[in-house]
Short mmCIF file of C-alpha atoms in Angstrom, two decimals:
data_model
loop_
_atom_site.label_atom_id
_atom_site.label_comp_id
_atom_site.label_asym_id
_atom_site.label_seq_id
_atom_site.Cartn_x
_atom_site.Cartn_y
_atom_site.Cartn_z
CA MET A 23 117.42 82.09 84.02
CA ALA A 24 116.36 85.16 86.02
CA VAL A 25 115.25 88.15 83.99
CA THR A 26 117.01 91.38 84.99
CA PRO A 27 115.89 94.21 82.70
CA ARG A 28 117.89 97.43 82.92
CA ASN A 29 115.62 99.76 80.97
CA PRO A 30 112.01 100.95 81.44
CA LEU A 31 109.34 98.32 80.89
CA VAL A 32 106.39 98.66 78.53
CA LEU A 33 103.18 96.74 79.24
CA THR A 34 100.84 95.98 76.34
CA LEU A 35 97.53 94.22 75.81
CA THR A 36 97.86 91.16 73.57
CA LEU A 37 95.28 90.77 70.80
CA ASP A 38 94.43 87.67 68.78
CA LYS A 39 96.64 87.03 65.75
CA SER A 40 94.06 88.03 63.15
CA THR A 41 93.48 91.42 64.77
CA GLN A 42 97.19 91.90 65.45
CA ASN A 43 98.08 91.18 61.82
CA PHE A 44 95.30 93.45 60.54
CA LEU A 45 96.55 96.38 62.62
CA THR A 46 100.23 95.76 61.89
CA THR A 47 99.51 95.74 58.16
CA LEU A 48 97.90 99.18 58.50
CA ARG A 49 100.76 100.50 60.60
CA SER A 50 103.37 99.17 58.18
CA LYS A 51 101.61 100.87 55.28
CA TYR A 52 101.36 104.34 56.82
CA PHE A 53 103.94 104.73 59.59
CA PRO A 54 107.20 106.41 58.44
CA SER A 55 109.50 103.48 57.67
CA HIS A 56 112.58 105.07 59.28
CA ARG A 57 110.66 105.36 62.57
CA ASN A 58 108.72 102.13 62.45
CA PHE A 59 110.56 99.76 64.80
CA LEU A 60 107.43 98.06 66.12
CA GLN A 61 104.35 96.12 65.17
CA ALA A 62 100.94 97.50 66.14
CA HIS A 63 100.34 97.57 69.89
CA VAL A 64 97.92 98.65 72.62
CA THR A 65 100.07 100.23 75.31
CA LEU A 66 98.81 100.14 78.90
CA PHE A 67 101.97 101.46 80.61
CA HIS A 68 104.92 103.14 78.94
CA ALA A 69 107.77 103.13 81.48
CA ILE A 70 107.50 100.84 84.51
CA PRO A 71 110.77 101.03 86.51
CA PRO A 72 112.85 97.95 85.59
CA GLN A 73 113.76 97.02 89.19
CA ARG A 74 110.05 96.38 89.82
CA PHE A 75 109.91 93.51 87.35
CA PRO A 76 109.88 90.68 89.96
CA GLU A 77 106.81 92.02 91.78
CA VAL A 78 105.07 92.98 88.53
CA ASP A 79 105.79 89.54 87.11
CA GLU A 80 104.06 87.85 90.05
CA GLU A 81 101.06 90.19 89.93
CA LEU A 82 100.52 89.81 86.19
CA ALA A 83 100.74 86.03 86.44
CA ARG A 84 98.07 86.03 89.18
CA LEU A 85 95.88 88.49 87.33
CA CYS A 86 95.96 86.73 83.98
CA ALA A 87 95.39 83.28 85.50
CA SER A 88 92.03 84.50 86.81
CA THR A 89 90.98 86.64 83.84
CA ASN A 90 89.11 85.31 80.81
CA PRO A 91 89.73 86.62 77.28
CA TRP A 92 87.21 89.17 76.09
CA GLU A 93 85.90 90.51 72.81
CA VAL A 94 87.29 93.78 71.44
CA PHE A 95 86.11 96.07 68.67
CA VAL A 96 88.59 98.02 66.55
CA ASN A 97 86.98 101.04 64.89
CA ASP A 98 86.68 104.83 64.77
CA PRO A 99 89.81 106.00 62.91
CA ARG A 100 90.64 109.57 63.88
CA LYS A 101 93.43 112.12 63.86
CA MET A 102 95.95 112.07 66.68
CA GLY A 103 96.99 115.67 66.96
CA ASN A 104 98.00 117.00 63.55
CA ARG A 105 100.72 114.43 62.80
CA GLY A 106 99.07 111.08 63.39
CA VAL A 107 96.13 108.71 63.00
CA MET A 108 94.85 106.13 65.46
CA VAL A 109 92.04 103.59 65.73
CA SER A 110 90.11 102.89 68.92
CA VAL A 111 90.04 99.53 70.71
CA ARG A 112 86.86 99.12 72.74
CA ASP A 113 84.96 96.42 74.57
CA ARG A 114 81.44 96.08 75.93
CA ARG A 115 82.27 95.91 79.64
CA GLN A 116 85.19 98.34 79.91
CA SER A 117 87.50 95.43 80.64
CA ILE A 118 90.55 97.25 79.26
CA GLU A 119 89.93 100.14 81.63
CA TRP A 120 89.36 97.71 84.51
CA ILE A 121 92.62 95.82 84.00
CA HIS A 122 94.54 99.08 83.58
CA ARG A 123 93.09 100.45 86.82
CA ARG A 124 93.90 97.27 88.74
CA ILE A 125 97.53 97.25 87.58
CA LEU A 126 97.84 100.99 88.21
CA ASN A 127 96.64 100.60 91.79
CA PHE A 128 99.09 97.74 92.32
CA LEU A 129 101.99 99.80 90.98
CA LYS A 130 101.08 102.83 93.10
CA ASP A 131 100.66 100.78 96.27
CA GLY A 132 104.02 99.07 95.76
CA VAL A 133 106.15 102.22 95.74
CA LYS A 134 108.84 101.90 98.43
CA GLU A 135 111.29 104.59 97.33
CA PRO A 136 111.38 107.43 94.79
CA LYS A 137 112.90 105.31 92.01
CA ASP A 138 109.83 103.04 92.15
CA GLU A 139 107.49 105.86 91.13
CA LEU A 140 105.69 105.82 87.81
CA THR A 141 106.03 108.63 85.31
CA GLU A 142 103.32 111.28 85.30
CA GLN A 143 102.05 109.79 82.04
CA ASP A 144 101.65 106.34 83.60
CA LYS A 145 100.16 107.59 86.89
CA ARG A 146 97.03 108.87 85.24
CA HIS A 147 93.76 106.97 85.38
CA TRP A 148 92.45 106.47 81.87
CA GLY A 149 89.95 109.02 80.70
CA LYS A 150 90.30 107.86 77.13
CA THR A 151 89.70 104.86 74.92
CA ALA A 152 92.51 102.39 74.30
CA HIS A 153 93.99 102.83 70.84
CA VAL A 154 96.49 101.65 68.28
CA THR A 155 98.64 104.22 66.49
CA ILE A 156 98.57 103.74 62.72
CA LEU A 157 100.57 106.86 61.80
CA ASN A 158 102.62 109.25 63.91
CA LYS A 159 105.14 112.02 63.36
CA ALA A 160 104.11 112.53 59.76
CA GLU A 161 106.06 115.29 58.04
CA LYS A 162 103.09 116.67 56.10
CA GLU A 163 99.46 117.20 57.05
CA GLU A 164 98.52 115.79 53.64
CA GLU A 165 99.96 112.43 54.71
CA VAL A 166 97.76 112.44 57.80
CA GLN A 167 94.63 113.28 55.84
CA LEU A 168 95.35 110.64 53.19
CA CYS A 169 95.89 107.99 55.87
CA LEU A 170 92.69 108.98 57.68
CA ASP A 171 90.66 108.98 54.47
CA GLU A 172 91.92 105.57 53.36
CA VAL A 173 91.57 103.90 56.76
CA THR A 174 88.09 105.37 57.17
CA GLU A 175 87.13 104.00 53.75
CA LEU A 176 88.55 100.59 54.73
CA PHE A 177 86.38 100.44 57.83
CA GLU A 178 83.33 101.64 55.92
CA GLY A 179 83.85 98.70 53.58
CA MET A 180 83.69 96.35 56.57
CA LYS A 181 80.23 97.55 57.55
CA GLY A 182 77.43 94.97 57.51
CA PRO A 183 73.91 95.72 56.24
CA ASP A 184 72.61 96.43 59.76
CA ASP A 185 75.75 98.07 61.15
CA LYS A 186 76.07 101.77 61.93
CA PHE A 187 79.82 101.63 61.27
CA GLY A 188 82.47 99.18 60.18
CA GLN A 189 84.78 97.49 62.64
CA LYS A 190 87.18 94.62 63.18
CA VAL A 191 86.03 92.22 65.90
CA GLY A 192 88.75 90.40 67.81
CA SER A 193 89.82 89.26 71.27
CA ALA A 194 92.09 90.41 74.08
CA ILE A 195 94.02 87.27 75.05
CA GLY A 196 96.70 88.41 77.48
CA LEU A 197 99.40 90.88 78.46
CA GLN A 198 103.05 91.24 77.54
CA ILE A 199 106.04 93.03 79.05
CA TRP A 200 108.79 94.51 76.92
CA GLU A 201 112.07 96.25 77.67
CA TYR A 202 112.36 99.62 75.98
CA LYS A 203 115.62 99.97 74.05
CA GLY A 204 115.33 103.49 72.70
CA GLY A 205 113.49 102.40 69.57
CA PRO A 206 112.89 98.65 69.35
CA TRP A 207 111.41 96.75 72.28
CA ASP A 208 112.82 93.45 73.54
CA PRO A 209 110.17 90.93 74.62
CA ILE A 210 110.52 89.96 78.27
CA LYS A 211 107.49 87.81 79.08
CA GLN A 212 103.98 86.94 77.88
CA TYR A 213 101.03 86.34 80.19
CA HIS A 214 97.99 84.54 78.82
CA PHE A 215 94.47 85.03 80.04
CA LYS A 216 92.69 81.97 81.40
CA ASP A 217 91.87 79.50 78.61
CA ALA A 218 93.21 81.83 75.89
CA GLN A 219 93.56 79.87 72.67
CA GLU A 220 96.34 81.83 70.97
CA LYS A 221 99.59 81.90 72.89
CA ASP A 222 102.09 83.17 70.36
CA ALA A 223 102.21 86.95 70.36
CA GLU A 224 104.73 88.46 67.98
CA ALA A 225 107.03 91.28 68.96
CA PRO A 226 105.68 94.76 68.23
#
């Protein structure tokens, strides 16, 4: 059956199950429950025009078929403005930045009419580290500080004897497209990197 999304598309990086579950547990603990429609996620693009799904689908399939999984490091909890907390997702070879740049160039080159344009947010080249939001839109600054303190302590407890800081080591194993529904996201399609072992991503 052909997929015909009607709402903006979100593109995320898929992490291995252990890392995904670790981050979702943190998000579930701290994110305001009345706003928490999603599991933890690494967003690459926030609002791809839905009519571009067929071309994006083909490009992501090609890209993932020729891309190997890579190691990621989750660490460095920090404040996100004054109402949130995030953790960074890094890798040794800037592979996340590379795959974002490649998809961005594809999306820019494929614009045929104004409705195909990306949002200003999605047009930007990344000058930042990929991240996962653990807390956002907190009502009190005390909630933000408590979350930051506890998550920082958690990562400190993960530090090995020769480590400078604690971190969760995992893998990037693919990409996934979702349809934005105003709060929840509906899963549209998963794309697995070449030889990725874990092929069952759960909905954010």
